[in-house]
Structures are given as C-alpha cells and as structure tokens.
Tab-separated table of N, CA and C in Angstrom:
chain	number	residue	atom	x	y	z
A	107	UNK	N	12.544	-6.147	-3.272
A	107	UNK	CA	11.967	-5.011	-3.468
A	107	UNK	C	10.687	-4.862	-4.192
A	108	UNK	N	9.236	-4.592	-3.756
A	108	UNK	CA	8.036	-4.716	-4.482
A	108	UNK	C	7.376	-3.384	-4.111
A	109	UNK	N	6.533	-2.575	-4.675
A	109	UNK	CA	5.951	-2.270	-4.552
A	109	UNK	C	4.410	-1.995	-4.925
A	110	UNK	N	3.240	-1.253	-4.073
A	110	UNK	CA	2.121	-0.993	-4.456
A	110	UNK	C	2.089	0.407	-4.464
A	111	UNK	N	0.237	0.552	-5.161
A	111	UNK	CA	0.133	2.193	-5.119
A	111	UNK	C	-1.380	2.092	-5.323
A	112	UNK	N	-1.846	3.124	-4.764
A	112	UNK	CA	-3.537	2.838	-5.139
A	112	UNK	C	-4.530	4.615	-5.069
A	113	UNK	N	-5.569	4.355	-5.170
A	113	UNK	CA	-6.243	5.559	-5.091
A	113	UNK	C	-7.502	4.861	-4.821
A	114	UNK	N	-7.873	6.164	-4.195
A	114	UNK	CA	-9.561	6.095	-3.973
A	114	UNK	C	-10.070	7.041	-4.045
A	115	UNK	N	-11.601	7.141	-4.627
A	115	UNK	CA	-12.071	7.935	-4.953
A	115	UNK	C	-12.846	8.256	-4.065
A	116	UNK	N	-13.266	8.819	-3.320
A	116	UNK	CA	-14.262	8.917	-2.114
A	116	UNK	C	-15.665	9.746	-2.737
A	117	UNK	N	-15.316	10.785	-3.307
A	117	UNK	CA	-16.118	11.660	-3.950
A	117	UNK	C	-17.062	11.763	-5.598
A	118	UNK	N	-16.316	10.374	-6.007
A	118	UNK	CA	-16.958	9.837	-7.772
A	118	UNK	C	-16.402	10.748	-8.341
A	119	UNK	N	-15.275	11.260	-8.594
A	119	UNK	CA	-14.956	12.615	-9.465
A	119	UNK	C	-14.380	11.763	-10.476
A	120	UNK	N	-13.277	10.723	-10.638
A	120	UNK	CA	-12.712	10.143	-11.238
A	120	UNK	C	-13.436	9.407	-12.365
A	121	UNK	N	-13.389	9.054	-13.521
A	121	UNK	CA	-14.179	7.896	-14.031
A	121	UNK	C	-13.417	6.821	-14.148
A	122	UNK	N	-14.005	5.726	-13.872
A	122	UNK	CA	-12.962	4.482	-14.172
A	122	UNK	C	-11.807	4.410	-14.889
A	123	UNK	N	-12.102	4.504	-16.251
A	123	UNK	CA	-10.786	4.468	-16.863
A	123	UNK	C	-9.270	5.662	-16.597
A	124	UNK	N	-9.741	6.615	-15.686
A	124	UNK	CA	-8.931	7.426	-15.469
A	124	UNK	C	-8.219	7.288	-13.626
A	125	UNK	N	-9.066	6.170	-13.511
A	125	UNK	CA	-8.765	5.753	-11.777
A	125	UNK	C	-7.955	4.892	-12.108
A	126	UNK	N	-8.259	3.765	-12.999
A	126	UNK	CA	-7.186	2.770	-13.675
A	126	UNK	C	-5.722	3.385	-14.201
A	127	UNK	N	-6.086	4.608	-14.783
A	127	UNK	CA	-5.114	4.653	-15.585
A	127	UNK	C	-4.094	5.736	-14.492
A	128	UNK	N	-4.674	6.410	-13.711
A	128	UNK	CA	-3.769	6.541	-12.712
A	128	UNK	C	-3.182	5.784	-12.051
A	129	UNK	N	-3.255	4.705	-11.547
A	129	UNK	CA	-2.853	3.721	-10.497
A	129	UNK	C	-2.007	3.049	-11.596
A	130	UNK	N	-2.165	2.765	-13.124
A	130	UNK	CA	-1.024	2.726	-13.892
A	130	UNK	C	0.635	3.244	-13.867
A	131	UNK	N	-0.219	4.439	-13.768
A	131	UNK	CA	1.069	5.119	-13.909
A	131	UNK	C	1.710	5.566	-12.921
A	132	UNK	N	1.421	5.103	-11.322
A	132	UNK	CA	1.681	5.110	-10.249
A	132	UNK	C	2.670	3.567	-10.612
A	133	UNK	N	2.384	2.946	-10.801
A	133	UNK	CA	2.739	1.260	-10.491
A	133	UNK	C	4.211	1.093	-11.790
A	134	UNK	N	3.732	2.256	-12.526
A	134	UNK	CA	4.850	2.255	-14.152
A	134	UNK	C	6.407	3.176	-13.176
A	135	UNK	N	5.902	3.985	-12.423
A	135	UNK	CA	7.280	4.918	-11.495
A	135	UNK	C	7.365	3.939	-10.511
A	136	UNK	N	7.362	3.131	-10.112
A	136	UNK	CA	7.836	1.873	-8.903
A	136	UNK	C	8.057	0.878	-9.864
A	137	UNK	N	8.845	0.824	-11.141
A	137	UNK	CA	8.864	-0.422	-12.261
A	137	UNK	C	10.430	-0.826	-11.725
A	138	UNK	N	11.074	0.058	-11.114
A	138	UNK	CA	12.571	-0.143	-10.186
A	138	UNK	C	11.923	-1.127	-9.309
A	139	UNK	N	11.567	-1.300	-8.479
A	139	UNK	CA	11.031	-1.703	-7.313
A	139	UNK	C	10.559	-2.904	-7.905
A	140	UNK	N	10.154	-3.290	-9.053
A	140	UNK	CA	9.251	-4.620	-9.046
A	140	UNK	C	9.362	-5.249	-10.682
A	141	UNK	N	10.269	-5.096	-11.092
A	141	UNK	CA	10.141	-5.223	-12.850
A	141	UNK	C	9.716	-6.492	-13.671
A	142	UNK	N	9.821	-7.658	-12.452
A	142	UNK	CA	9.233	-8.890	-12.848
A	142	UNK	C	7.802	-8.980	-13.424
A	143	UNK	N	7.471	-8.324	-12.480
A	143	UNK	CA	5.322	-8.485	-12.415
A	143	UNK	C	4.657	-7.907	-12.280
A	144	UNK	N	3.630	-7.583	-12.588
A	144	UNK	CA	2.608	-6.336	-12.236
A	144	UNK	C	1.166	-6.785	-12.072
A	145	UNK	N	0.698	-5.877	-11.593
A	145	UNK	CA	-1.033	-6.170	-11.507
A	145	UNK	C	-1.776	-4.999	-11.095
A	146	UNK	N	-3.000	-4.866	-11.650
A	146	UNK	CA	-3.866	-4.002	-11.322
A	146	UNK	C	-5.642	-4.573	-11.179
A	147	UNK	N	-5.823	-3.750	-9.461
A	147	UNK	CA	-6.808	-4.738	-9.117
A	147	UNK	C	-8.069	-2.903	-9.290
A	148	UNK	N	-8.905	-3.134	-9.480
A	148	UNK	CA	-10.252	-1.868	-9.546
A	148	UNK	C	-11.610	-2.598	-9.073
A	149	UNK	N	-12.257	-1.575	-8.323
A	149	UNK	CA	-13.385	-1.748	-8.070
A	149	UNK	C	-14.294	-0.556	-8.830
A	150	UNK	N	-15.160	-0.336	-9.602
A	150	UNK	CA	-15.407	0.904	-10.440
A	150	UNK	C	-16.550	1.521	-9.235
A	151	UNK	N	-17.205	0.384	-8.767
A	151	UNK	CA	-18.661	0.723	-7.730
A	151	UNK	C	-18.552	1.849	-6.490
A	152	UNK	N	-16.817	1.242	-6.110
A	152	UNK	CA	-16.049	1.617	-4.513
A	152	UNK	C	-15.005	2.996	-4.959
A	153	UNK	N	-14.734	2.856	-6.326
A	153	UNK	CA	-14.047	3.977	-6.936
A	153	UNK	C	-12.841	3.843	-6.165
A	154	UNK	N	-12.134	2.774	-5.919
A	154	UNK	CA	-10.550	2.216	-5.957
A	154	UNK	C	-10.257	1.414	-6.900
A	155	UNK	N	-8.930	1.729	-6.929
A	155	UNK	CA	-7.733	0.977	-7.814
A	155	UNK	C	-6.385	0.376	-6.914
A	156	UNK	N	-5.952	-0.617	-6.990
A	156	UNK	CA	-4.886	-0.458	-6.554
A	156	UNK	C	-3.865	-1.418	-7.417
A	157	UNK	N	-2.235	-1.075	-7.227
A	157	UNK	CA	-1.830	-1.822	-8.399
A	157	UNK	C	-0.417	-2.134	-7.350
A	158	UNK	N	0.380	-3.086	-7.932
A	158	UNK	CA	1.153	-3.341	-7.622
A	158	UNK	C	2.565	-3.821	-8.595
A	159	UNK	N	4.024	-3.402	-8.328
A	159	UNK	CA	5.094	-4.236	-8.917
A	159	UNK	C	5.992	-5.125	-8.477
A	160	UNK	N	6.279	-6.713	-8.692
A	160	UNK	CA	6.787	-7.609	-7.821
A	160	UNK	C	8.437	-8.087	-8.357
A	161	UNK	N	9.093	-8.086	-7.615
A	161	UNK	CA	10.485	-8.311	-7.894
A	161	UNK	C	10.841	-9.998	-7.691
A	162	UNK	N	10.897	-10.957	-8.662
A	162	UNK	CA	11.223	-12.376	-8.173
A	162	UNK	C	12.335	-12.254	-8.081
A	163	UNK	N	13.041	-12.628	-6.832
A	163	UNK	CA	14.302	-13.099	-6.374
A	163	UNK	C	14.712	-14.368	-6.965
A	164	UNK	N	13.708	-15.295	-6.187
A	164	UNK	CA	14.004	-16.758	-5.997
A	164	UNK	C	13.643	-17.296	-7.573
A	165	UNK	N	12.543	-17.154	-7.524
A	165	UNK	CA	11.362	-17.932	-9.045
A	165	UNK	C	11.087	-17.027	-9.770
A	166	UNK	N	11.799	-16.979	-11.077
A	166	UNK	CA	11.280	-15.973	-12.151
A	166	UNK	C	10.577	-16.207	-12.630
A	167	UNK	N	9.778	-17.718	-12.583
A	167	UNK	CA	8.946	-18.181	-13.268
A	167	UNK	C	7.249	-17.674	-13.187
A	168	UNK	N	6.289	-18.029	-14.125
A	168	UNK	CA	5.040	-17.946	-13.815
A	168	UNK	C	4.352	-18.461	-12.683
A	169	UNK	N	5.224	-19.644	-11.796
A	169	UNK	CA	4.657	-20.372	-10.579
A	169	UNK	C	4.858	-19.437	-9.696
A	170	UNK	N	6.034	-18.389	-9.307
A	170	UNK	CA	6.719	-17.995	-8.561
A	170	UNK	C	5.473	-17.029	-7.675
A	171	UNK	N	4.318	-16.446	-8.342
A	171	UNK	CA	3.629	-15.667	-7.809
A	171	UNK	C	3.385	-16.225	-6.314
A	172	UNK	N	3.134	-15.227	-5.336
A	172	UNK	CA	2.856	-15.428	-4.505
A	172	UNK	C	0.931	-15.823	-4.563
A	173	UNK	N	0.703	-17.311	-3.926
A	173	UNK	CA	-0.749	-18.170	-4.158
A	173	UNK	C	-1.387	-17.136	-3.428
A	174	UNK	N	-2.924	-17.172	-3.775
A	174	UNK	CA	-3.731	-16.558	-2.827
A	174	UNK	C	-4.920	-17.970	-2.565
A	175	UNK	N	-4.855	-17.877	-1.371
A	175	UNK	CA	-6.303	-19.214	-0.988
A	175	UNK	C	-7.184	-17.911	-0.379
A	176	UNK	N	-8.035	-18.499	-0.622
A	176	UNK	CA	-9.791	-17.855	-0.057
A	176	UNK	C	-10.347	-19.099	0.476
A	177	UNK	N	-9.965	-19.331	1.724
A	177	UNK	CA	-10.975	-20.492	2.294
A	177	UNK	C	-12.054	-19.847	3.107
A	178	UNK	N	-13.411	-19.712	2.974
A	178	UNK	CA	-14.598	-19.672	3.928
A	178	UNK	C	-14.893	-20.148	5.135
A	179	UNK	N	-14.630	-19.543	5.756
A	179	UNK	CA	-14.728	-19.948	7.490
A	179	UNK	C	-15.739	-20.168	7.890
A	180	UNK	N	-16.313	-21.485	8.667
A	180	UNK	CA	-17.412	-21.818	9.109
A	180	UNK	C	-18.275	-20.799	10.025
A	181	UNK	N	-19.540	-20.321	9.919
A	181	UNK	CA	-19.899	-19.537	10.548
A	181	UNK	C	-20.756	-20.268	11.816
A	182	UNK	N	-21.216	-19.728	13.250
A	182	UNK	CA	-21.387	-20.399	14.037
A	182	UNK	C	-23.102	-20.329	13.852
C-alpha cells in the first residue's frame, strides 16, 4: 500500500511554508500506508504541493523506488 496527498491553493491564501507543512502533515498521517519512503513536491507559483508515502514490498534498497523517465516526444 502506498499513499498520496495534495493541496491546491487557487486563491493564494497559504504561504509556501504553510502549504508544504500542511502536505507534510498529511503524508505523516499516511505513514502506516508507506513507511519505507516519502517525498514532497511543491510549485510555489502555482500554489500546489503533492506528497507521497511508499511501501517497498520487494526491494527495500534505495535503488527500489520507481524510475522516472522523461523522453521528449518529437513534434511534427
């Protein structure tokens, strides 16, 4: 089991620190769902923060997290 949480502040009421602290608190509440790894991403200009918790069932090593590949697509 893994868990994700996020917060979108469309009206810009939250400071960047409060936004990230709020999502960090949400992911802490999800710690039972994924005690092996966690992460937080934030775009201050857009007012969005996302967090996750990861449960490593097969591979507990640092090499175990899913790979993130970005391949540019050719434009016509």
